[in-house]
mmCIF file of C-alpha atoms in Angstrom:
data_model
loop_
_atom_site.group_PDB
_atom_site.id
_atom_site.type_symbol
_atom_site.label_atom_id
_atom_site.label_comp_id
_atom_site.label_asym_id
_atom_site.label_seq_id
_atom_site.Cartn_x
_atom_site.Cartn_y
_atom_site.Cartn_z
ATOM 1 C CA MET I 1042 -0.054 0.075 -0.041
ATOM 2 C CA HIS I 1043 1.331 3.470 -0.910
ATOM 3 C CA LYS I 1044 2.116 5.887 1.698
ATOM 4 C CA PHE I 1045 -0.604 8.388 0.122
ATOM 5 C CA GLU I 1046 -3.200 5.563 0.571
ATOM 6 C CA LYS I 1047 -2.013 5.093 4.246
ATOM 7 C CA ASN I 1048 -2.270 8.579 5.117
ATOM 8 C CA ILE I 1049 -5.763 8.765 3.657
ATOM 9 C CA LEU I 1050 -6.989 5.658 5.726
ATOM 10 C CA LEU I 1051 -5.416 7.123 8.924
ATOM 11 C CA ILE I 1052 -7.420 10.336 8.403
ATOM 12 C CA LEU I 1053 -10.550 8.538 7.723
ATOM 13 C CA TRP I 1054 -10.006 6.357 10.736
ATOM 14 C CA LEU I 1055 -9.334 9.400 13.153
ATOM 15 C CA ALA I 1056 -12.500 11.170 11.718
ATOM 16 C CA PHE I 1057 -14.585 7.887 12.292
ATOM 17 C CA MET I 1058 -13.174 7.554 15.854
ATOM 18 C CA SER I 1059 -13.885 11.244 16.663
ATOM 19 C CA ALA I 1060 -17.421 10.857 15.560
ATOM 20 C CA ILE I 1061 -17.774 7.524 17.734
ATOM 21 C CA ASN I 1062 -16.517 9.585 20.585
ATOM 22 C CA VAL I 1063 -19.019 12.141 20.358
ATOM 23 C CA TYR I 1064 -21.853 9.843 19.499
ATOM 24 C CA ALA I 1065 -21.043 7.518 22.412
ATOM 25 C CA GLN I 1066 -21.508 10.566 24.923
ATOM 26 C CA CYS I 1067 -25.417 10.793 23.817
ATOM 27 C CA SER I 1068 -26.304 8.150 26.519
ATOM 28 C CA HIS I 1069 -27.938 10.274 29.168
ATOM 29 C CA PHE I 1070 -31.531 11.187 28.896
ATOM 30 C CA GLU I 1071 -33.700 13.474 30.994
ATOM 31 C CA TRP I 1072 -37.423 12.780 30.137
ATOM 32 C CA VAL I 1073 -40.080 15.485 29.671
ATOM 33 C CA LYS I 1074 -43.708 15.382 29.296
ATOM 34 C CA ALA I 1075 -46.731 17.688 28.131
ATOM 35 C CA PRO I 1076 -48.664 19.383 30.916
ATOM 36 C CA ASN I 1077 -52.097 18.371 31.766
ATOM 37 C CA SER I 1078 -53.516 21.342 30.103
ATOM 38 C CA ILE I 1079 -52.808 19.689 26.728
ATOM 39 C CA ASN I 1080 -55.391 17.059 25.819
ATOM 40 C CA ASP I 1081 -54.384 13.332 26.164
ATOM 41 C CA ASN I 1082 -55.560 12.496 22.593
ATOM 42 C CA HIS I 1083 -53.540 15.318 20.839
ATOM 43 C CA HIS I 1084 -49.903 14.972 19.560
ATOM 44 C CA VAL I 1085 -47.405 17.326 20.832
ATOM 45 C CA LEU I 1086 -44.926 19.718 19.530
ATOM 46 C CA PHE I 1087 -41.595 19.875 21.617
ATOM 47 C CA LYS I 1088 -38.839 22.344 21.127
ATOM 48 C CA ARG I 1089 -35.747 23.733 22.708
ATOM 49 C CA THR I 1090 -33.414 26.406 21.881
ATOM 50 C CA ILE I 1091 -29.651 26.066 22.338
ATOM 51 C CA LEU I 1092 -27.017 28.850 22.308
ATOM 52 C CA SER I 1093 -23.914 27.413 20.446
ATOM 53 C CA GLU I 1094 -20.332 28.055 21.532
ATOM 54 C CA GLY I 1095 -18.712 28.331 18.131
ATOM 55 C CA GLN I 1096 -18.361 26.437 14.713
ATOM 56 C CA THR I 1097 -19.337 22.818 15.003
ATOM 57 C CA ARG I 1098 -17.256 20.081 13.769
ATOM 58 C CA LYS I 1099 -19.454 17.079 14.696
ATOM 59 C CA ALA I 1100 -23.011 16.771 16.059
ATOM 60 C CA TRP I 1101 -25.078 13.892 17.152
ATOM 61 C CA LEU I 1102 -28.607 14.082 18.452
ATOM 62 C CA SER I 1103 -30.182 11.166 20.108
ATOM 63 C CA VAL I 1104 -34.025 10.988 20.490
ATOM 64 C CA ALA I 1105 -35.954 8.677 22.872
ATOM 65 C CA SER I 1106 -39.586 7.978 22.658
ATOM 66 C CA ASP I 1107 -42.188 5.271 23.170
ATOM 67 C CA GLY I 1108 -44.149 6.506 20.054
ATOM 68 C CA VAL I 1109 -43.599 7.745 16.475
ATOM 69 C CA VAL I 1110 -41.705 10.959 15.948
ATOM 70 C CA ASP I 1111 -40.310 13.496 13.536
ATOM 71 C CA VAL I 1112 -37.154 15.226 14.476
ATOM 72 C CA TYR I 1113 -35.956 18.685 13.349
ATOM 73 C CA VAL I 1114 -32.953 20.799 13.640
ATOM 74 C CA ASN I 1115 -33.463 24.558 12.676
ATOM 75 C CA GLY I 1116 -36.571 23.740 10.812
ATOM 76 C CA MET I 1117 -35.176 20.811 8.606
ATOM 77 C CA ASN I 1118 -36.055 17.224 9.147
ATOM 78 C CA VAL I 1119 -32.939 15.420 10.087
ATOM 79 C CA SER I 1120 -34.260 12.033 8.504
ATOM 80 C CA SER I 1121 -35.552 11.172 4.962
ATOM 81 C CA ASP I 1122 -37.667 8.405 6.582
ATOM 82 C CA VAL I 1123 -41.326 9.051 7.214
ATOM 83 C CA MET I 1124 -41.690 7.285 10.514
ATOM 84 C CA LEU I 1125 -39.494 6.684 13.449
ATOM 85 C CA HIS I 1126 -40.240 4.270 16.543
ATOM 86 C CA ALA I 1127 -43.283 2.986 14.907
ATOM 87 C CA ASP I 1128 -43.369 -0.536 16.782
ATOM 88 C CA GLY I 1129 -43.924 1.025 20.124
ATOM 89 C CA GLY I 1130 -41.864 0.401 23.122
ATOM 90 C CA VAL I 1131 -38.894 2.832 24.228
ATOM 91 C CA GLU I 1132 -36.392 3.247 21.446
ATOM 92 C CA VAL I 1133 -33.577 5.565 20.916
ATOM 93 C CA THR I 1134 -32.481 6.868 17.592
ATOM 94 C CA THR I 1135 -29.341 8.884 16.896
ATOM 95 C CA PHE I 1136 -28.671 11.265 13.963
ATOM 96 C CA ASN I 1137 -25.713 12.876 12.551
ATOM 97 C CA VAL I 1138 -26.939 16.526 12.641
ATOM 98 C CA SER I 1139 -23.500 18.122 11.907
ATOM 99 C CA GLY I 1140 -24.771 19.556 8.544
ATOM 100 C CA PHE I 1141 -27.646 21.303 10.203
ATOM 101 C CA MET I 1142 -25.930 23.102 12.982
ATOM 102 C CA ARG I 1143 -25.465 26.861 13.174
ATOM 103 C CA ALA I 1144 -22.733 28.999 14.795
ATOM 104 C CA ASP I 1145 -25.195 31.088 16.747
ATOM 105 C CA THR I 1146 -28.455 29.640 17.898
ATOM 106 C CA ASN I 1147 -29.863 26.194 17.243
ATOM 107 C CA VAL I 1148 -33.336 24.879 17.729
ATOM 108 C CA VAL I 1149 -34.003 21.077 18.249
ATOM 109 C CA ALA I 1150 -37.826 20.168 17.823
ATOM 110 C CA VAL I 1151 -39.824 17.025 17.785
ATOM 111 C CA TYR I 1152 -43.271 16.195 16.600
ATOM 112 C CA SER I 1153 -44.414 13.312 18.740
ATOM 113 C CA GLU I 1154 -47.186 11.006 18.799
ATOM 114 C CA LYS I 1155 -46.970 10.503 22.569
ATOM 115 C CA ARG I 1156 -46.870 13.065 25.266
ATOM 116 C CA ARG I 1157 -43.171 12.378 26.460
ATOM 117 C CA ILE I 1158 -39.880 12.289 24.891
ATOM 118 C CA ALA I 1159 -36.122 12.706 25.725
ATOM 119 C CA ALA I 1160 -33.229 14.055 23.691
ATOM 120 C CA SER I 1161 -29.455 14.485 23.990
ATOM 121 C CA LEU I 1162 -27.463 16.590 21.664
ATOM 122 C CA CYS I 1163 -23.571 16.087 21.850
ATOM 123 C CA VAL I 1164 -21.598 18.809 19.745
ATOM 124 C CA GLU I 1165 -17.776 18.666 19.298
ATOM 125 C CA TYR I 1166 -16.675 22.390 18.364
ATOM 126 C CA ASN I 1167 -13.794 23.181 16.221
ATOM 127 C CA ASP I 1168 -11.465 24.096 19.284
ATOM 128 C CA GLY I 1169 -12.106 20.508 20.391
ATOM 129 C CA LYS I 1170 -14.551 21.260 23.142
ATOM 130 C CA VAL I 1171 -17.259 18.704 23.398
ATOM 131 C CA CYS I 1172 -20.678 19.787 25.155
ATOM 132 C CA ARG I 1173 -23.729 17.726 25.765
ATOM 133 C CA TYR I 1174 -27.236 19.396 25.796
ATOM 134 C CA ASP I 1175 -29.649 17.241 27.568
ATOM 135 C CA ASP I 1176 -31.371 19.117 30.406
ATOM 136 C CA ALA I 1177 -35.031 18.935 30.917
ATOM 137 C CA GLU I 1178 -35.611 22.483 32.079
ATOM 138 C CA SER I 1179 -35.312 24.294 28.627
ATOM 139 C CA TRP I 1180 -37.904 22.396 26.799
ATOM 140 C CA VAL I 1181 -41.232 23.970 25.747
ATOM 141 C CA CYS I 1182 -44.252 22.330 23.952
ATOM 142 C CA GLN I 1183 -47.617 22.876 22.653
ATOM 143 C CA GLU I 1184 -50.704 20.906 21.449
ATOM 144 C CA ALA I 1185 -50.245 20.085 17.712
ATOM 145 C CA ALA I 1186 -52.722 20.249 14.935
ATOM 146 C CA SER I 1187 -53.030 16.786 14.933
ATOM 147 C CA MET I 1188 -54.654 14.135 17.180
ATOM 148 C CA ARG I 1189 -56.123 10.513 17.379
ATOM 149 C CA ASP I 1190 -59.962 9.953 17.895
ATOM 150 C CA SER I 1191 -61.210 7.337 20.400
ATOM 151 C CA CYS I 1192 -61.003 4.747 17.633
ATOM 152 C CA GLY I 1193 -57.417 5.231 17.013
ATOM 153 C CA HIS I 1194 -57.858 7.180 13.612
ATOM 154 C CA GLU I 1195 -55.958 10.288 12.798
ATOM 155 C CA CYS I 1196 -57.408 13.625 12.490
ATOM 156 C CA PHE I 1197 -55.422 16.905 11.106
ATOM 157 C CA ASP I 1198 -56.639 20.322 11.426
ATOM 158 C CA ASN I 1199 -54.671 22.215 9.130
ATOM 159 C CA ARG I 1200 -56.360 25.776 10.293
ATOM 160 C CA LYS I 1201 -54.099 25.167 13.324
ATOM 161 C CA TYR I 1202 -50.691 24.294 11.653
ATOM 162 C CA TYR I 1203 -47.834 26.818 11.634
ATOM 163 C CA TYR I 1204 -45.152 25.403 9.117
ATOM 164 C CA GLU I 1205 -42.223 27.375 11.030
ATOM 165 C CA TRP I 1206 -42.988 25.884 14.454
ATOM 166 C CA SER I 1207 -39.610 24.127 14.526
ATOM 167 C CA GLN I 1208 -37.561 27.239 13.856
ATOM 168 C CA LEU I 1209 -36.401 29.859 16.015
ATOM 169 C CA ASP I 1210 -39.321 31.946 17.274
ATOM 170 C CA ASN I 1211 -39.726 35.333 15.695
ATOM 171 C CA GLU I 1212 -42.670 37.985 16.039
ATOM 172 C CA GLN I 1213 -44.933 35.979 13.875
ATOM 173 C CA SER I 1214 -44.374 32.826 15.583
ATOM 174 C CA GLY I 1215 -44.392 34.351 19.173
ATOM 175 C CA VAL I 1216 -48.087 34.235 19.106
ATOM 176 C CA MET I 1217 -47.942 30.392 19.586
ATOM 177 C CA ALA I 1218 -48.902 29.399 23.157
ATOM 178 C CA TRP I 1219 -45.712 27.503 24.161
ATOM 179 C CA LEU I 1220 -45.973 25.982 27.503
ATOM 180 C CA PRO I 1221 -42.959 24.671 29.679
ATOM 181 C CA ALA I 1222 -42.454 21.061 29.474
ATOM 182 C CA GLU I 1223 -42.467 19.125 32.669
ATOM 183 C CA PRO I 1224 -39.386 17.238 33.977
ATOM 184 C CA MET I 1225 -40.238 13.499 34.163
ATOM 185 C CA ASP I 1226 -38.331 11.084 36.625
ATOM 186 C CA SER I 1227 -40.240 8.030 36.658
ATOM 187 C CA PHE I 1228 -40.067 7.146 32.995
ATOM 188 C CA ILE I 1229 -36.651 5.577 32.384
ATOM 189 C CA ALA I 1230 -35.671 4.589 28.743
ATOM 190 C CA ILE I 1231 -33.813 1.368 27.633
ATOM 191 C CA ASP I 1232 -30.436 2.651 26.474
ATOM 192 C CA LYS I 1233 -30.116 1.768 22.895
ATOM 193 C CA SER I 1234 -28.160 4.770 21.847
ATOM 194 C CA ARG I 1235 -24.887 2.992 21.085
ATOM 195 C CA ALA I 1236 -26.507 0.677 18.614
ATOM 196 C CA HIS I 1237 -25.540 1.554 15.156
ATOM 197 C CA TYR I 1238 -28.781 0.064 13.383
ATOM 198 C CA TYR I 1239 -32.462 0.524 14.137
ATOM 199 C CA ASP I 1240 -35.742 -0.041 12.440
ATOM 200 C CA SER I 1241 -37.054 2.804 10.342
ATOM 201 C CA TYR I 1242 -39.854 3.184 7.775
ATOM 202 C CA LYS I 1243 -39.687 4.784 4.043
ATOM 203 C CA ILE I 1244 -41.817 5.309 1.020
ATOM 204 C CA ALA I 1245 -40.754 2.495 -1.140
ATOM 205 C CA THR I 1246 -43.456 2.848 -3.967
ATOM 206 C CA THR I 1247 -46.101 5.571 -5.318
ATOM 207 C CA ILE I 1248 -49.151 3.867 -6.625
ATOM 208 C CA GLU I 1249 -51.719 5.640 -8.702
ATOM 209 C CA PRO I 1250 -55.421 4.444 -8.459
ATOM 210 C CA ARG I 1251 -56.630 2.637 -11.493
ATOM 211 C CA TYR I 1252 -60.033 3.927 -11.335
ATOM 212 C CA PHE I 1253 -62.860 5.373 -9.098
ATOM 213 C CA ASN I 1254 -66.591 4.919 -8.440
ATOM 214 C CA ILE I 1255 -68.973 7.347 -7.179
ATOM 215 C CA GLU I 1256 -71.163 5.748 -4.401
ATOM 216 C CA GLY I 1257 -73.728 8.191 -2.943
ATOM 217 C CA ASP I 1258 -71.803 10.951 -1.308
ATOM 218 C CA SER I 1259 -68.525 9.223 -1.481
ATOM 219 C CA VAL I 1260 -65.860 8.763 -4.189
ATOM 220 C CA ILE I 1261 -64.205 5.118 -4.042
ATOM 221 C CA TYR I 1262 -60.655 4.893 -5.538
ATOM 222 C CA ASN I 1263 -59.397 1.649 -6.429
ATOM 223 C CA PHE I 1264 -55.705 0.405 -6.650
ATOM 224 C CA ASP I 1265 -54.168 -2.155 -8.883
ATOM 225 C CA ARG I 1266 -52.745 -4.081 -5.876
ATOM 226 C CA PRO I 1267 -53.155 -3.962 -2.116
ATOM 227 C CA PHE I 1268 -50.434 -2.186 -0.071
ATOM 228 C CA ILE I 1269 -49.444 -0.915 3.414
ATOM 229 C CA GLY I 1270 -49.048 2.894 3.807
ATOM 230 C CA TRP I 1271 -50.740 6.141 3.451
ATOM 231 C CA VAL I 1272 -53.128 7.712 0.808
ATOM 232 C CA ARG I 1273 -52.053 11.183 0.073
ATOM 233 C CA VAL I 1274 -54.886 13.533 -1.420
ATOM 234 C CA THR I 1275 -54.247 16.869 -3.071
ATOM 235 C CA LEU I 1276 -57.134 19.200 -2.530
ATOM 236 C CA ARG I 1277 -58.119 22.615 -4.148
ATOM 237 C CA GLY I 1278 -60.883 25.042 -3.734
ATOM 238 C CA CYS I 1279 -61.824 23.839 -0.103
ATOM 239 C CA LYS I 1280 -63.500 26.068 2.287
ATOM 240 C CA ARG I 1281 -61.951 27.023 5.661
ATOM 241 C CA GLY I 1282 -63.049 24.423 8.249
ATOM 242 C CA GLU I 1283 -64.646 21.868 5.744
ATOM 243 C CA ARG I 1284 -64.248 18.316 6.893
ATOM 244 C CA ILE I 1285 -63.064 15.679 4.523
ATOM 245 C CA LYS I 1286 -62.754 11.794 5.331
ATOM 246 C CA ILE I 1287 -60.124 9.839 3.395
ATOM 247 C CA GLY I 1288 -60.289 6.106 4.708
ATOM 248 C CA GLY I 1289 -59.737 6.568 8.520
ATOM 249 C CA LEU I 1290 -58.146 10.000 8.436
ATOM 250 C CA GLU I 1291 -60.307 13.193 8.996
ATOM 251 C CA TYR I 1292 -58.742 16.361 7.350
ATOM 252 C CA ILE I 1293 -60.188 19.846 8.390
ATOM 253 C CA CYS I 1294 -59.210 22.247 5.387
ATOM 254 C CA ASN I 1295 -57.315 25.654 5.918
ATOM 255 C CA GLY I 1296 -59.212 26.962 2.894
ATOM 256 C CA THR I 1297 -56.279 29.222 1.885
ATOM 257 C CA MET I 1298 -54.210 27.242 -0.591
ATOM 258 C CA ASP I 1299 -53.897 23.995 -2.506
ATOM 259 C CA GLU I 1300 -53.706 21.456 0.306
ATOM 260 C CA GLN I 1301 -52.342 17.942 0.903
ATOM 261 C CA ALA I 1302 -53.983 15.514 3.211
ATOM 262 C CA CYS I 1303 -52.057 12.772 4.581
ATOM 263 C CA SER I 1304 -51.680 10.470 7.694
ATOM 264 C CA ARG I 1305 -48.595 11.002 9.636
ATOM 265 C CA PHE I 1306 -48.289 8.379 12.443
ATOM 266 C CA SER I 1307 -49.996 5.408 11.272
ATOM 267 C CA THR I 1308 -50.376 3.225 8.241
ATOM 268 C CA GLU I 1309 -53.501 1.275 6.844
ATOM 269 C CA HIS I 1310 -53.973 -1.794 4.659
ATOM 270 C CA VAL I 1311 -55.326 -0.394 1.376
ATOM 271 C CA ARG I 1312 -56.807 -1.724 -1.682
ATOM 272 C CA GLN I 1313 -59.121 0.802 -2.173
ATOM 273 C CA ILE I 1314 -60.185 4.095 -0.403
ATOM 274 C CA ALA I 1315 -63.287 6.072 0.223
ATOM 275 C CA ILE I 1316 -63.294 9.853 0.188
ATOM 276 C CA SER I 1317 -66.088 11.826 1.433
ATOM 277 C CA GLY I 1318 -66.766 15.079 3.149
ATOM 278 C CA ASP I 1319 -69.352 17.439 4.767
ATOM 279 C CA ARG I 1320 -72.095 19.149 2.781
ATOM 280 C CA ARG I 1321 -69.575 21.535 1.103
ATOM 281 C CA PHE I 1322 -67.491 18.659 -0.219
ATOM 282 C CA ARG I 1323 -67.385 18.212 -4.129
ATOM 283 C CA ARG I 1324 -65.699 15.603 -6.120
ATOM 284 C CA GLU I 1325 -63.941 18.322 -8.271
ATOM 285 C CA GLN I 1326 -61.780 19.470 -5.252
ATOM 286 C CA ILE I 1327 -59.878 16.267 -5.510
ATOM 287 C CA GLN I 1328 -56.851 17.020 -7.726
ATOM 288 C CA GLN I 1329 -54.808 13.776 -7.260
ATOM 289 C CA VAL I 1330 -54.875 10.615 -5.166
ATOM 290 C CA GLU I 1331 -51.668 8.729 -4.463
ATOM 291 C CA GLY I 1332 -50.975 5.356 -2.713
ATOM 292 C CA LEU I 1333 -47.662 5.608 -0.643
ATOM 293 C CA GLY I 1334 -46.244 2.064 -0.126
ATOM 294 C CA ILE I 1335 -44.214 2.245 3.216
ATOM 295 C CA VAL I 1336 -41.623 -0.506 4.073
ATOM 296 C CA ARG I 1337 -39.585 -1.170 7.188
ATOM 297 C CA TYR I 1338 -35.869 -1.674 6.946
ATOM 298 C CA LYS I 1339 -32.589 -1.242 8.777
ATOM 299 C CA ARG I 1340 -31.079 2.159 9.018
ATOM 300 C CA ASN I 1341 -27.403 2.949 9.992
ATOM 301 C CA SER I 1342 -26.931 6.108 12.146
ATOM 302 C CA TYR I 1343 -23.542 6.793 10.842
ATOM 303 C CA ARG I 1344 -24.863 7.257 7.348
ATOM 304 C CA TYR I 1345 -26.754 10.460 8.116
#
């Protein structure tokens, strides 16, 4: 092996070991939960702001949960997958978030199916200093625009969704009713933060419906084959507050733009899907219907 090749391998090895050292420190979690003023059946938005201590060399974010989560840093989803922790039980997922970090202020945010989460952010700065941000005191939360009904079906109210919720607060987002999250001592996670691989879920196929039928007040879309996943519907011309049912999903329209209705935290077995609505619903509002086949696979934390 040439000297140049040896040097390259040594540099890669040192970089890898540096990442491992930072990654291994993300093993301590302080759980937080939503206060009782947030309804039990609602999903919860969690957020915390961290003042940076300089330019980031490496950063790893570990999130523990017993439900499905979406994880964001500075408003950007840190995973290309659509569901994390979907099998239930307590799991820890670690992301390399080095590319999402800023030199001034950073925002970590979690859209959670359940009322409780824990997170630990480990940062190695360019000067070699390593800091871990895992305290429970700085988390805030609020009721999400989505919920589950008594039958376990999802409901999403797009009138209440603010698309910049996962970013740093400004004058516009300051009107949101953020509440202090409550520290939680009794809920202890199983420490899986050192595991390299974990189960995740991604969209594997997009399936167009073959045809549709009109049955009474409903439009029935039929697909070529059954699949497990979501049905995503693009709507146009809906009225604010108009309610539309898409299989088990109830969607409440914001009425201000073209809208896409889709589940977030649960999948269905689909061969056909019925779309209906309240007295304002018209078939012409449906612009597109897509079947999204979702599969489970093993994800490697180091490849983020």
